[in-house]
Amino acid sequence: EHGADVVAADSRKDLAFVLRNMGEIEEAGQYFQEAIRRLETLAAVSREPSTVNLLLTHALGGWASIDIVRGRYDLADPKLRRAIPLAIAARGMNHPITAQLFVDLGNVYDSQRRWEEATPYYRAALEAYEESLGPQHPETMKAIVSLARMLRFQDKPIEATRLLRRAVESRSAVL
């Protein structure tokens, strides 16, 4: 029904990612914004909002990544907070896309030394990665290290050490 419109919005999102990766931040931001506007309109009228919402999730995450590069965590935070429930609705709590959004929001707080706020997002990412990718996957290992770092910064060395030992043992079993 709105297939061509979805493709047009998705193409803008994809172009924005390419431009971002090339360092064309301003132009990428414009394409992310345009894609988001189109996807929001489509989500309101679509019979299949989960597909549109998944694309919207990617566009919001991409636009937030530009804010993060600029050090504008205050702008990235609401975009990621908006993307997370869309990802959960589209793919579930324990999906790699959802996990990455948890990591991104944790990173926003981590960059501001807001470790207690970052911790639940890193914890959620770890759970999602373990469920979706398995305990020995590299993304799971990175989530363990990020969570352990947050715990160490909060003077919780016992829990941090337990997590890091688990990561070391898990990786040793793979090698």
PDB file of C-alpha atoms in Angstrom:
ATOM      1  CA  GLU A   1       0.000   0.000   0.000  1.00  0.00           C
ATOM      2  CA  HIS A   2       2.767   2.483   0.921  1.00  0.00           C
ATOM      3  CA  GLY A   3       5.641   0.360  -0.335  1.00  0.00           C
ATOM      4  CA  ALA A   4       7.221   3.040  -2.520  1.00  0.00           C
ATOM      5  CA  ASP A   5       7.070   5.549   0.324  1.00  0.00           C
ATOM      6  CA  VAL A   6       8.752   3.089   2.684  1.00  0.00           C
ATOM      7  CA  VAL A   7      11.498   2.441   0.143  1.00  0.00           C
ATOM      8  CA  ALA A   8      12.009   6.198  -0.339  1.00  0.00           C
ATOM      9  CA  ALA A   9      12.300   6.775   3.414  1.00  0.00           C
ATOM     10  CA  ASP A  10      14.569   3.755   3.850  1.00  0.00           C
ATOM     11  CA  SER A  11      16.822   4.986   1.034  1.00  0.00           C
ATOM     12  CA  ARG A  12      17.203   8.334   2.801  1.00  0.00           C
ATOM     13  CA  LYS A  13      18.128   6.531   6.011  1.00  0.00           C
ATOM     14  CA  ASP A  14      20.694   4.381   4.180  1.00  0.00           C
ATOM     15  CA  LEU A  15      22.169   7.437   2.450  1.00  0.00           C
ATOM     16  CA  ALA A  16      22.424   9.146   5.842  1.00  0.00           C
ATOM     17  CA  PHE A  17      24.453   6.215   7.216  1.00  0.00           C
ATOM     18  CA  VAL A  18      26.797   6.292   4.226  1.00  0.00           C
ATOM     19  CA  LEU A  19      27.266  10.053   4.550  1.00  0.00           C
ATOM     20  CA  ARG A  20      27.880   9.717   8.303  1.00  0.00           C
ATOM     21  CA  ASN A  21      30.519   7.068   7.683  1.00  0.00           C
ATOM     22  CA  MET A  22      32.189   9.373   5.149  1.00  0.00           C
ATOM     23  CA  GLY A  23      32.313  12.163   7.726  1.00  0.00           C
ATOM     24  CA  GLU A  24      29.601  14.241   6.047  1.00  0.00           C
ATOM     25  CA  ILE A  25      27.876  14.796   9.373  1.00  0.00           C
ATOM     26  CA  GLU A  26      25.704  17.813   8.518  1.00  0.00           C
ATOM     27  CA  GLU A  27      24.265  16.291   5.369  1.00  0.00           C
ATOM     28  CA  ALA A  28      23.794  12.929   7.098  1.00  0.00           C
ATOM     29  CA  GLY A  29      21.837  14.618   9.865  1.00  0.00           C
ATOM     30  CA  GLN A  30      19.535  16.222   7.320  1.00  0.00           C
ATOM     31  CA  TYR A  31      18.836  12.878   5.660  1.00  0.00           C
ATOM     32  CA  PHE A  32      18.227  11.183   9.015  1.00  0.00           C
ATOM     33  CA  GLN A  33      15.727  13.903   9.924  1.00  0.00           C
ATOM     34  CA  GLU A  34      13.963  13.610   6.587  1.00  0.00           C
ATOM     35  CA  ALA A  35      13.802   9.820   6.846  1.00  0.00           C
ATOM     36  CA  ILE A  36      12.410  10.071  10.383  1.00  0.00           C
ATOM     37  CA  ARG A  37       9.706  12.545   9.307  1.00  0.00           C
ATOM     38  CA  ARG A  38       8.643  10.262   6.460  1.00  0.00           C
ATOM     39  CA  LEU A  39       8.726   7.126   8.594  1.00  0.00           C
ATOM     40  CA  GLU A  40       6.681   8.763  11.359  1.00  0.00           C
ATOM     41  CA  THR A  41       4.022   9.665   8.812  1.00  0.00           C
ATOM     42  CA  LEU A  42       4.054   6.137   7.412  1.00  0.00           C
ATOM     43  CA  ALA A  43       3.899   4.521  10.864  1.00  0.00           C
ATOM     44  CA  ALA A  44       0.683   6.432  11.569  1.00  0.00           C
ATOM     45  CA  VAL A  45      -1.081   4.985   8.496  1.00  0.00           C
ATOM     46  CA  SER A  46       0.669   1.648   7.918  1.00  0.00           C
ATOM     47  CA  ARG A  47      -1.030  -1.706   8.306  1.00  0.00           C
ATOM     48  CA  GLU A  48       2.401  -3.147   9.119  1.00  0.00           C
ATOM     49  CA  PRO A  49       3.828  -0.627  11.596  1.00  0.00           C
ATOM     50  CA  SER A  50       6.461  -3.034  12.947  1.00  0.00           C
ATOM     51  CA  THR A  51       8.463  -2.848   9.705  1.00  0.00           C
ATOM     52  CA  VAL A  52       8.201   0.936   9.582  1.00  0.00           C
ATOM     53  CA  ASN A  53       9.010   1.209  13.285  1.00  0.00           C
ATOM     54  CA  LEU A  54      12.112  -0.935  12.822  1.00  0.00           C
ATOM     55  CA  LEU A  55      13.324   1.437  10.096  1.00  0.00           C
ATOM     56  CA  LEU A  56      12.459   4.362  12.364  1.00  0.00           C
ATOM     57  CA  THR A  57      14.502   2.730  15.128  1.00  0.00           C
ATOM     58  CA  HIS A  58      17.544   2.582  12.843  1.00  0.00           C
ATOM     59  CA  ALA A  59      17.093   6.189  11.729  1.00  0.00           C
ATOM     60  CA  LEU A  60      16.756   7.457  15.312  1.00  0.00           C
ATOM     61  CA  GLY A  61      19.829   5.482  16.357  1.00  0.00           C
ATOM     62  CA  GLY A  62      21.788   6.874  13.416  1.00  0.00           C
ATOM     63  CA  TRP A  63      20.760  10.425  14.157  1.00  0.00           C
ATOM     64  CA  ALA A  64      21.663   9.905  17.823  1.00  0.00           C
ATOM     65  CA  SER A  65      25.103   8.666  16.744  1.00  0.00           C
ATOM     66  CA  ILE A  66      25.712  12.040  15.098  1.00  0.00           C
ATOM     67  CA  ASP A  67      24.773  13.800  18.330  1.00  0.00           C
ATOM     68  CA  ILE A  68      27.161  11.517  20.224  1.00  0.00           C
ATOM     69  CA  VAL A  69      30.034  12.334  17.852  1.00  0.00           C
ATOM     70  CA  ARG A  70      29.312  16.017  18.425  1.00  0.00           C
ATOM     71  CA  GLY A  71      29.249  15.515  22.197  1.00  0.00           C
ATOM     72  CA  ARG A  72      25.562  16.485  22.274  1.00  0.00           C
ATOM     73  CA  TYR A  73      24.463  13.785  24.678  1.00  0.00           C
ATOM     74  CA  ASP A  74      21.462  15.879  25.676  1.00  0.00           C
ATOM     75  CA  LEU A  75      20.141  15.450  22.118  1.00  0.00           C
ATOM     76  CA  ALA A  76      21.132  11.792  21.713  1.00  0.00           C
ATOM     77  CA  ASP A  77      19.441  10.683  24.943  1.00  0.00           C
ATOM     78  CA  PRO A  78      15.798  11.343  23.912  1.00  0.00           C
ATOM     79  CA  LYS A  79      16.337   9.852  20.453  1.00  0.00           C
ATOM     80  CA  LEU A  80      17.668   6.621  21.939  1.00  0.00           C
ATOM     81  CA  ARG A  81      14.945   6.567  24.602  1.00  0.00           C
ATOM     82  CA  ARG A  82      12.423   6.851  21.805  1.00  0.00           C
ATOM     83  CA  ALA A  83      14.097   4.160  19.672  1.00  0.00           C
ATOM     84  CA  ILE A  84      14.306   1.523  22.417  1.00  0.00           C
ATOM     85  CA  PRO A  85      10.543   0.893  22.839  1.00  0.00           C
ATOM     86  CA  LEU A  86      10.143   0.843  19.053  1.00  0.00           C
ATOM     87  CA  ALA A  87      12.872  -1.808  18.790  1.00  0.00           C
ATOM     88  CA  ILE A  88      11.316  -3.834  21.597  1.00  0.00           C
ATOM     89  CA  ALA A  89       7.911  -3.683  19.887  1.00  0.00           C
ATOM     90  CA  ALA A  90       9.373  -4.614  16.493  1.00  0.00           C
ATOM     91  CA  ARG A  91      11.921  -7.288  17.482  1.00  0.00           C
ATOM     92  CA  GLY A  92      11.638  -7.943  21.201  1.00  0.00           C
ATOM     93  CA  MET A  93      13.680  -7.220  24.289  1.00  0.00           C
ATOM     94  CA  ASN A  94      16.364  -9.810  23.503  1.00  0.00           C
ATOM     95  CA  HIS A  95      17.346  -8.861  19.973  1.00  0.00           C
ATOM     96  CA  PRO A  96      20.765  -7.553  18.859  1.00  0.00           C
ATOM     97  CA  ILE A  97      19.204  -4.305  17.556  1.00  0.00           C
ATOM     98  CA  THR A  98      17.598  -3.643  20.928  1.00  0.00           C
ATOM     99  CA  ALA A  99      20.820  -4.606  22.708  1.00  0.00           C
ATOM    100  CA  GLN A 100      22.837  -2.139  20.615  1.00  0.00           C
ATOM    101  CA  LEU A 101      20.434   0.665  21.514  1.00  0.00           C
ATOM    102  CA  PHE A 102      20.895  -0.228  25.196  1.00  0.00           C
ATOM    103  CA  VAL A 103      24.669  -0.041  24.695  1.00  0.00           C
ATOM    104  CA  ASP A 104      24.371   3.299  22.902  1.00  0.00           C
ATOM    105  CA  LEU A 105      22.305   4.828  25.699  1.00  0.00           C
ATOM    106  CA  GLY A 106      24.678   3.360  28.282  1.00  0.00           C
ATOM    107  CA  ASN A 107      27.544   4.968  26.380  1.00  0.00           C
ATOM    108  CA  VAL A 108      25.760   8.339  26.450  1.00  0.00           C
ATOM    109  CA  TYR A 109      25.599   8.175  30.244  1.00  0.00           C
ATOM    110  CA  ASP A 110      29.081   6.699  30.553  1.00  0.00           C
ATOM    111  CA  SER A 111      30.519   9.595  28.525  1.00  0.00           C
ATOM    112  CA  GLN A 112      29.002  11.981  31.038  1.00  0.00           C
ATOM    113  CA  ARG A 113      30.284   9.970  34.024  1.00  0.00           C
ATOM    114  CA  ARG A 114      26.694   9.096  34.937  1.00  0.00           C
ATOM    115  CA  TRP A 115      27.670   5.538  35.757  1.00  0.00           C
ATOM    116  CA  GLU A 116      24.704   4.610  37.909  1.00  0.00           C
ATOM    117  CA  GLU A 117      22.384   5.591  35.047  1.00  0.00           C
ATOM    118  CA  ALA A 118      24.502   3.702  32.497  1.00  0.00           C
ATOM    119  CA  THR A 119      24.571   0.465  34.480  1.00  0.00           C
ATOM    120  CA  PRO A 120      20.978  -0.734  33.883  1.00  0.00           C
ATOM    121  CA  TYR A 121      21.362  -0.183  30.142  1.00  0.00           C
ATOM    122  CA  TYR A 122      24.611  -2.148  30.005  1.00  0.00           C
ATOM    123  CA  ARG A 123      22.942  -4.867  32.095  1.00  0.00           C
ATOM    124  CA  ALA A 124      19.975  -4.985  29.695  1.00  0.00           C
ATOM    125  CA  ALA A 125      22.363  -5.137  26.720  1.00  0.00           C
ATOM    126  CA  LEU A 126      24.238  -8.033  28.285  1.00  0.00           C
ATOM    127  CA  GLU A 127      21.015  -9.970  28.869  1.00  0.00           C
ATOM    128  CA  ALA A 128      19.815  -9.281  25.327  1.00  0.00           C
ATOM    129  CA  TYR A 129      23.117 -10.287  23.744  1.00  0.00           C
ATOM    130  CA  GLU A 130      23.343 -13.461  25.841  1.00  0.00           C
ATOM    131  CA  GLU A 131      19.820 -14.469  24.804  1.00  0.00           C
ATOM    132  CA  SER A 132      20.147 -13.578  21.136  1.00  0.00           C
ATOM    133  CA  LEU A 133      23.800 -14.248  20.313  1.00  0.00           C
ATOM    134  CA  GLY A 134      24.948 -16.558  23.093  1.00  0.00           C
ATOM    135  CA  PRO A 135      27.309 -16.176  26.045  1.00  0.00           C
ATOM    136  CA  GLN A 136      30.524 -16.460  24.025  1.00  0.00           C
ATOM    137  CA  HIS A 137      29.738 -14.010  21.234  1.00  0.00           C
ATOM    138  CA  PRO A 138      32.117 -11.006  20.968  1.00  0.00           C
ATOM    139  CA  GLU A 139      29.232  -8.537  21.465  1.00  0.00           C
ATOM    140  CA  THR A 140      28.294 -10.370  24.665  1.00  0.00           C
ATOM    141  CA  MET A 141      31.909 -10.145  25.822  1.00  0.00           C
ATOM    142  CA  LYS A 142      32.018  -6.393  25.110  1.00  0.00           C
ATOM    143  CA  ALA A 143      28.792  -5.948  27.091  1.00  0.00           C
ATOM    144  CA  ILE A 144      30.337  -7.820  30.039  1.00  0.00           C
ATOM    145  CA  VAL A 145      33.399  -5.568  29.967  1.00  0.00           C
ATOM    146  CA  SER A 146      31.277  -2.401  29.742  1.00  0.00           C
ATOM    147  CA  LEU A 147      29.081  -3.476  32.644  1.00  0.00           C
ATOM    148  CA  ALA A 148      32.110  -4.481  34.727  1.00  0.00           C
ATOM    149  CA  ARG A 149      33.660  -1.055  34.103  1.00  0.00           C
ATOM    150  CA  MET A 150      30.509   0.666  35.344  1.00  0.00           C
ATOM    151  CA  LEU A 151      30.474  -1.493  38.460  1.00  0.00           C
ATOM    152  CA  ARG A 152      34.138  -0.760  39.118  1.00  0.00           C
ATOM    153  CA  PHE A 153      33.452   2.979  38.860  1.00  0.00           C
ATOM    154  CA  GLN A 154      30.682   2.516  41.438  1.00  0.00           C
ATOM    155  CA  ASP A 155      33.006   0.791  43.909  1.00  0.00           C
ATOM    156  CA  LYS A 156      31.532  -2.657  43.281  1.00  0.00           C
ATOM    157  CA  PRO A 157      34.748  -4.582  42.596  1.00  0.00           C
ATOM    158  CA  ILE A 158      33.411  -7.988  43.639  1.00  0.00           C
ATOM    159  CA  GLU A 159      30.615  -7.977  41.061  1.00  0.00           C
ATOM    160  CA  ALA A 160      32.943  -6.465  38.432  1.00  0.00           C
ATOM    161  CA  THR A 161      35.537  -9.174  39.077  1.00  0.00           C
ATOM    162  CA  ARG A 162      32.900 -11.921  38.891  1.00  0.00           C
ATOM    163  CA  LEU A 163      31.762 -10.654  35.479  1.00  0.00           C
ATOM    164  CA  LEU A 164      35.289 -10.305  34.125  1.00  0.00           C
ATOM    165  CA  ARG A 165      36.228 -13.808  35.327  1.00  0.00           C
ATOM    166  CA  ARG A 166      33.165 -15.130  33.547  1.00  0.00           C
ATOM    167  CA  ALA A 167      34.254 -13.377  30.341  1.00  0.00           C
ATOM    168  CA  VAL A 168      37.786 -14.719  30.583  1.00  0.00           C
ATOM    169  CA  GLU A 169      36.586 -18.269  31.253  1.00  0.00           C
ATOM    170  CA  SER A 170      34.042 -18.083  28.466  1.00  0.00           C
ATOM    171  CA  ARG A 171      36.593 -16.848  25.917  1.00  0.00           C
ATOM    172  CA  SER A 172      39.111 -19.460  27.076  1.00  0.00           C
ATOM    173  CA  ALA A 173      36.548 -22.175  26.397  1.00  0.00           C
ATOM    174  CA  VAL A 174      36.145 -20.902  22.830  1.00  0.00           C
ATOM    175  CA  LEU A 175      39.886 -20.785  22.156  1.00  0.00           C
TER     176      LEU A 175
END
